[in-house]
């Protein structure tokens, strides 16, 4: 019979030593420019020895220009120091390209994005999203962004995005660069 205590499997000793060079990455969904609830951040950053309140302040600074929008933030944590950066989604980039005024999410619900963006905006957003895209060619990434614009409900150059998607499939439509 083997004792678990003697084998070290149930030893009441300290956890493994903290490695200052180790880099941990944590993704959190936050509303831009607002302090996330400490209770939401605590389970993610607490075990890493970080203060949820301090991380919340860092997230507010990093998401300032995404005021009122839900965005994914990436926390790169090394040696108990966190750097926050925004990882924008396609929909967040399209909504930002619409240049709508920031909304108070507590008061304004079920917002309709009825504006129009240019095809140049779509191509610019596709370049940003290229590494996240699963498309083989850049044209596929542009089609993904047009699909996102359609689901948001906005228009592209005053046209319905799906009409532009059909034109691209037919070999007509706007000129799309190779990369």
PDB file of C-alpha atoms in Angstrom:
ATOM      1  CA  UNK A   1       0.000   0.000   0.000  1.00  0.00           C
ATOM      2  CA  UNK A   2       1.432   3.425  -1.039  1.00  0.00           C
ATOM      3  CA  UNK A   3       0.782   6.484   1.055  1.00  0.00           C
ATOM      4  CA  UNK A   4      -0.204   9.504  -1.071  1.00  0.00           C
ATOM      5  CA  UNK A   5       1.374  11.873   1.438  1.00  0.00           C
ATOM      6  CA  UNK A   6       4.730  10.105   1.282  1.00  0.00           C
ATOM      7  CA  UNK A   7       4.722  10.117  -2.514  1.00  0.00           C
ATOM      8  CA  UNK A   8       4.262  13.893  -2.568  1.00  0.00           C
ATOM      9  CA  UNK A   9       0.934  13.822  -4.439  1.00  0.00           C
ATOM     10  CA  UNK A  10      -0.969  15.302  -1.517  1.00  0.00           C
ATOM     11  CA  UNK A  11       1.827  17.312   0.015  1.00  0.00           C
ATOM     12  CA  UNK A  12       0.693  20.496   1.741  1.00  0.00           C
ATOM     13  CA  UNK A  13       3.741  22.351   0.399  1.00  0.00           C
ATOM     14  CA  UNK A  14       3.846  25.529  -1.658  1.00  0.00           C
ATOM     15  CA  UNK A  15       2.749  25.616  -5.299  1.00  0.00           C
ATOM     16  CA  UNK A  16       5.514  25.638  -7.944  1.00  0.00           C
ATOM     17  CA  UNK A  17       7.899  28.594  -7.866  1.00  0.00           C
ATOM     18  CA  UNK A  18       6.752  31.736  -9.724  1.00  0.00           C
ATOM     19  CA  UNK A  19       8.588  32.165 -13.046  1.00  0.00           C
ATOM     20  CA  UNK A  20       9.125  35.897 -13.821  1.00  0.00           C
ATOM     21  CA  UNK A  21       9.834  35.253 -17.521  1.00  0.00           C
ATOM     22  CA  UNK A  22       6.592  33.355 -18.157  1.00  0.00           C
ATOM     23  CA  UNK A  23       4.067  35.218 -20.307  1.00  0.00           C
ATOM     24  CA  UNK A  24       0.372  34.551 -19.726  1.00  0.00           C
ATOM     25  CA  UNK A  25      -2.332  35.807 -22.091  1.00  0.00           C
ATOM     26  CA  UNK A  26      -5.891  36.417 -20.881  1.00  0.00           C
ATOM     27  CA  UNK A  27      -8.762  37.527 -23.155  1.00  0.00           C
ATOM     28  CA  UNK A  28     -11.686  39.481 -21.693  1.00  0.00           C
ATOM     29  CA  UNK A  29     -14.806  41.000 -23.299  1.00  0.00           C
ATOM     30  CA  UNK A  30     -15.292  44.554 -22.048  1.00  0.00           C
ATOM     31  CA  UNK A  31     -17.328  47.610 -22.921  1.00  0.00           C
ATOM     32  CA  UNK A  32     -14.975  50.260 -24.277  1.00  0.00           C
ATOM     33  CA  UNK A  33     -14.168  53.164 -21.971  1.00  0.00           C
ATOM     34  CA  UNK A  34     -16.001  51.655 -18.982  1.00  0.00           C
ATOM     35  CA  UNK A  35     -14.548  50.015 -15.889  1.00  0.00           C
ATOM     36  CA  UNK A  36     -15.454  46.319 -15.934  1.00  0.00           C
ATOM     37  CA  UNK A  37     -16.853  44.891 -12.701  1.00  0.00           C
ATOM     38  CA  UNK A  38     -14.076  43.719 -10.400  1.00  0.00           C
ATOM     39  CA  UNK A  39     -16.177  40.610  -9.723  1.00  0.00           C
ATOM     40  CA  UNK A  40     -15.947  39.708 -13.431  1.00  0.00           C
ATOM     41  CA  UNK A  41     -12.170  40.209 -13.601  1.00  0.00           C
ATOM     42  CA  UNK A  42     -11.242  38.620 -10.266  1.00  0.00           C
ATOM     43  CA  UNK A  43     -11.556  34.941 -11.336  1.00  0.00           C
ATOM     44  CA  UNK A  44      -9.413  35.616 -14.412  1.00  0.00           C
ATOM     45  CA  UNK A  45      -6.594  37.745 -12.971  1.00  0.00           C
ATOM     46  CA  UNK A  46      -6.790  36.978  -9.231  1.00  0.00           C
ATOM     47  CA  UNK A  47      -4.970  33.608  -9.446  1.00  0.00           C
ATOM     48  CA  UNK A  48      -2.155  35.351 -11.335  1.00  0.00           C
ATOM     49  CA  UNK A  49      -1.579  37.669  -8.377  1.00  0.00           C
ATOM     50  CA  UNK A  50      -2.996  40.807  -9.975  1.00  0.00           C
ATOM     51  CA  UNK A  51      -5.452  43.359  -8.625  1.00  0.00           C
ATOM     52  CA  UNK A  52      -8.745  43.368 -10.586  1.00  0.00           C
ATOM     53  CA  UNK A  53      -9.181  47.097  -9.842  1.00  0.00           C
ATOM     54  CA  UNK A  54      -5.796  48.000 -11.349  1.00  0.00           C
ATOM     55  CA  UNK A  55      -6.448  45.781 -14.398  1.00  0.00           C
ATOM     56  CA  UNK A  56      -9.853  47.496 -14.800  1.00  0.00           C
ATOM     57  CA  UNK A  57      -8.149  50.906 -14.932  1.00  0.00           C
ATOM     58  CA  UNK A  58      -5.659  49.611 -17.552  1.00  0.00           C
ATOM     59  CA  UNK A  59      -8.556  48.279 -19.643  1.00  0.00           C
ATOM     60  CA  UNK A  60     -10.330  51.661 -19.527  1.00  0.00           C
ATOM     61  CA  UNK A  61      -7.192  53.384 -20.877  1.00  0.00           C
ATOM     62  CA  UNK A  62      -6.727  50.780 -23.622  1.00  0.00           C
ATOM     63  CA  UNK A  63     -10.369  50.842 -24.776  1.00  0.00           C
ATOM     64  CA  UNK A  64     -10.883  54.620 -24.661  1.00  0.00           C
ATOM     65  CA  UNK A  65     -11.407  55.002 -28.422  1.00  0.00           C
ATOM     66  CA  UNK A  66     -13.934  52.122 -28.504  1.00  0.00           C
ATOM     67  CA  UNK A  67     -16.361  54.050 -26.250  1.00  0.00           C
ATOM     68  CA  UNK A  68     -19.635  52.203 -25.623  1.00  0.00           C
ATOM     69  CA  UNK A  69     -18.776  49.181 -27.833  1.00  0.00           C
ATOM     70  CA  UNK A  70     -18.189  45.616 -26.687  1.00  0.00           C
ATOM     71  CA  UNK A  71     -14.647  44.651 -27.647  1.00  0.00           C
ATOM     72  CA  UNK A  72     -12.264  41.844 -26.772  1.00  0.00           C
ATOM     73  CA  UNK A  73      -9.202  42.967 -24.845  1.00  0.00           C
ATOM     74  CA  UNK A  74      -5.999  40.963 -24.618  1.00  0.00           C
ATOM     75  CA  UNK A  75      -4.061  41.100 -21.357  1.00  0.00           C
ATOM     76  CA  UNK A  76      -0.404  40.135 -21.730  1.00  0.00           C
ATOM     77  CA  UNK A  77       0.845  39.364 -18.241  1.00  0.00           C
ATOM     78  CA  UNK A  78       4.533  38.980 -17.442  1.00  0.00           C
ATOM     79  CA  UNK A  79       6.236  39.270 -14.055  1.00  0.00           C
ATOM     80  CA  UNK A  80       2.920  40.417 -12.480  1.00  0.00           C
ATOM     81  CA  UNK A  81       2.714  43.353 -14.910  1.00  0.00           C
ATOM     82  CA  UNK A  82      -0.211  43.511 -17.326  1.00  0.00           C
ATOM     83  CA  UNK A  83      -0.350  45.231 -20.695  1.00  0.00           C
ATOM     84  CA  UNK A  84      -3.833  45.660 -22.170  1.00  0.00           C
ATOM     85  CA  UNK A  85      -4.503  45.904 -25.891  1.00  0.00           C
ATOM     86  CA  UNK A  86      -7.697  45.752 -27.946  1.00  0.00           C
ATOM     87  CA  UNK A  87      -8.255  42.819 -30.307  1.00  0.00           C
ATOM     88  CA  UNK A  88     -10.968  44.284 -32.534  1.00  0.00           C
ATOM     89  CA  UNK A  89     -13.583  42.033 -34.109  1.00  0.00           C
ATOM     90  CA  UNK A  90     -14.861  42.575 -37.634  1.00  0.00           C
ATOM     91  CA  UNK A  91     -18.202  43.870 -36.361  1.00  0.00           C
ATOM     92  CA  UNK A  92     -16.522  46.338 -33.979  1.00  0.00           C
ATOM     93  CA  UNK A  93     -14.384  47.671 -36.846  1.00  0.00           C
ATOM     94  CA  UNK A  94     -17.418  48.031 -39.142  1.00  0.00           C
ATOM     95  CA  UNK A  95     -19.410  49.856 -36.449  1.00  0.00           C
ATOM     96  CA  UNK A  96     -16.418  52.124 -35.796  1.00  0.00           C
ATOM     97  CA  UNK A  97     -16.166  52.876 -39.550  1.00  0.00           C
ATOM     98  CA  UNK A  98     -19.816  54.034 -39.444  1.00  0.00           C
ATOM     99  CA  UNK A  99     -18.613  56.856 -37.134  1.00  0.00           C
ATOM    100  CA  UNK A 100     -21.732  56.711 -34.978  1.00  0.00           C
ATOM    101  CA  UNK A 101     -21.801  58.740 -31.775  1.00  0.00           C
ATOM    102  CA  UNK A 102     -21.061  56.697 -28.642  1.00  0.00           C
ATOM    103  CA  UNK A 103     -24.225  55.376 -27.035  1.00  0.00           C
ATOM    104  CA  UNK A 104     -25.165  54.877 -23.417  1.00  0.00           C
ATOM    105  CA  UNK A 105     -25.730  51.126 -23.337  1.00  0.00           C
ATOM    106  CA  UNK A 106     -27.894  51.366 -20.233  1.00  0.00           C
ATOM    107  CA  UNK A 107     -30.448  53.590 -21.984  1.00  0.00           C
ATOM    108  CA  UNK A 108     -30.234  52.839 -25.734  1.00  0.00           C
ATOM    109  CA  UNK A 109     -31.143  49.242 -26.590  1.00  0.00           C
ATOM    110  CA  UNK A 110     -31.563  47.360 -29.899  1.00  0.00           C
ATOM    111  CA  UNK A 111     -29.615  49.910 -31.895  1.00  0.00           C
ATOM    112  CA  UNK A 112     -30.017  49.954 -35.694  1.00  0.00           C
ATOM    113  CA  UNK A 113     -26.859  50.649 -37.704  1.00  0.00           C
ATOM    114  CA  UNK A 114     -28.406  52.263 -40.776  1.00  0.00           C
ATOM    115  CA  UNK A 115     -25.353  54.164 -42.018  1.00  0.00           C
ATOM    116  CA  UNK A 116     -23.170  53.482 -45.028  1.00  0.00           C
ATOM    117  CA  UNK A 117     -19.446  52.707 -45.265  1.00  0.00           C
ATOM    118  CA  UNK A 118     -17.244  52.887 -48.350  1.00  0.00           C
ATOM    119  CA  UNK A 119     -15.709  49.915 -50.154  1.00  0.00           C
ATOM    120  CA  UNK A 120     -12.296  51.362 -49.174  1.00  0.00           C
ATOM    121  CA  UNK A 121     -13.339  51.019 -45.521  1.00  0.00           C
ATOM    122  CA  UNK A 122     -14.276  47.372 -46.158  1.00  0.00           C
ATOM    123  CA  UNK A 123     -10.875  46.675 -47.753  1.00  0.00           C
ATOM    124  CA  UNK A 124      -9.050  48.483 -44.909  1.00  0.00           C
ATOM    125  CA  UNK A 125     -10.955  46.409 -42.318  1.00  0.00           C
ATOM    126  CA  UNK A 126     -10.235  43.217 -44.312  1.00  0.00           C
ATOM    127  CA  UNK A 127      -6.491  44.018 -44.178  1.00  0.00           C
ATOM    128  CA  UNK A 128      -6.695  44.369 -40.375  1.00  0.00           C
ATOM    129  CA  UNK A 129      -8.653  41.105 -40.049  1.00  0.00           C
ATOM    130  CA  UNK A 130      -6.551  39.169 -42.600  1.00  0.00           C
ATOM    131  CA  UNK A 131      -4.527  37.106 -40.097  1.00  0.00           C
ATOM    132  CA  UNK A 132      -7.679  36.084 -38.187  1.00  0.00           C
ATOM    133  CA  UNK A 133      -9.527  35.174 -41.385  1.00  0.00           C
ATOM    134  CA  UNK A 134      -9.861  31.569 -42.494  1.00  0.00           C
ATOM    135  CA  UNK A 135     -10.110  32.540 -46.180  1.00  0.00           C
ATOM    136  CA  UNK A 136      -7.412  31.368 -48.602  1.00  0.00           C
ATOM    137  CA  UNK A 137      -7.422  34.563 -50.656  1.00  0.00           C
ATOM    138  CA  UNK A 138      -7.821  38.216 -49.677  1.00  0.00           C
ATOM    139  CA  UNK A 139     -11.054  38.325 -51.690  1.00  0.00           C
ATOM    140  CA  UNK A 140     -12.531  35.809 -49.225  1.00  0.00           C
ATOM    141  CA  UNK A 141     -11.656  38.077 -46.314  1.00  0.00           C
ATOM    142  CA  UNK A 142     -13.372  41.007 -48.089  1.00  0.00           C
ATOM    143  CA  UNK A 143     -16.460  38.796 -48.531  1.00  0.00           C
ATOM    144  CA  UNK A 144     -16.368  37.986 -44.788  1.00  0.00           C
ATOM    145  CA  UNK A 145     -16.348  41.708 -43.929  1.00  0.00           C
ATOM    146  CA  UNK A 146     -19.214  42.360 -46.372  1.00  0.00           C
ATOM    147  CA  UNK A 147     -21.159  39.583 -44.640  1.00  0.00           C
ATOM    148  CA  UNK A 148     -20.476  41.229 -41.287  1.00  0.00           C
ATOM    149  CA  UNK A 149     -21.691  44.577 -42.669  1.00  0.00           C
ATOM    150  CA  UNK A 150     -24.871  42.850 -43.846  1.00  0.00           C
ATOM    151  CA  UNK A 151     -25.519  41.272 -40.444  1.00  0.00           C
ATOM    152  CA  UNK A 152     -24.979  44.628 -38.721  1.00  0.00           C
ATOM    153  CA  UNK A 153     -27.514  46.170 -41.086  1.00  0.00           C
ATOM    154  CA  UNK A 154     -25.413  48.917 -42.663  1.00  0.00           C
ATOM    155  CA  UNK A 155     -24.830  49.575 -46.350  1.00  0.00           C
ATOM    156  CA  UNK A 156     -21.659  49.671 -48.439  1.00  0.00           C
ATOM    157  CA  UNK A 157     -21.438  52.623 -50.866  1.00  0.00           C
ATOM    158  CA  UNK A 158     -25.219  53.032 -50.510  1.00  0.00           C
ATOM    159  CA  UNK A 159     -25.883  49.446 -51.673  1.00  0.00           C
ATOM    160  CA  UNK A 160     -26.968  46.342 -49.795  1.00  0.00           C
ATOM    161  CA  UNK A 161     -23.786  44.365 -48.926  1.00  0.00           C
ATOM    162  CA  UNK A 162     -25.309  41.140 -50.260  1.00  0.00           C
ATOM    163  CA  UNK A 163     -25.715  42.697 -53.727  1.00  0.00           C
ATOM    164  CA  UNK A 164     -21.973  43.460 -53.723  1.00  0.00           C
ATOM    165  CA  UNK A 165     -21.238  39.876 -52.569  1.00  0.00           C
ATOM    166  CA  UNK A 166     -23.296  38.547 -55.515  1.00  0.00           C
ATOM    167  CA  UNK A 167     -21.446  40.895 -57.914  1.00  0.00           C
ATOM    168  CA  UNK A 168     -18.068  39.637 -56.654  1.00  0.00           C
ATOM    169  CA  UNK A 169     -19.198  36.008 -57.054  1.00  0.00           C
ATOM    170  CA  UNK A 170     -20.280  36.787 -60.646  1.00  0.00           C
ATOM    171  CA  UNK A 171     -16.871  38.319 -61.395  1.00  0.00           C
ATOM    172  CA  UNK A 172     -18.221  41.862 -61.624  1.00  0.00           C
ATOM    173  CA  UNK A 173     -18.400  44.458 -58.880  1.00  0.00           C
ATOM    174  CA  UNK A 174     -15.657  46.534 -57.276  1.00  0.00           C
ATOM    175  CA  UNK A 175     -11.967  45.894 -57.876  1.00  0.00           C
ATOM    176  CA  UNK A 176     -10.423  43.962 -54.981  1.00  0.00           C
ATOM    177  CA  UNK A 177      -6.616  44.086 -54.555  1.00  0.00           C
ATOM    178  CA  UNK A 178      -4.670  40.812 -54.204  1.00  0.00           C
ATOM    179  CA  UNK A 179      -3.494  41.690 -50.713  1.00  0.00           C
TER     180      UNK A 179
END
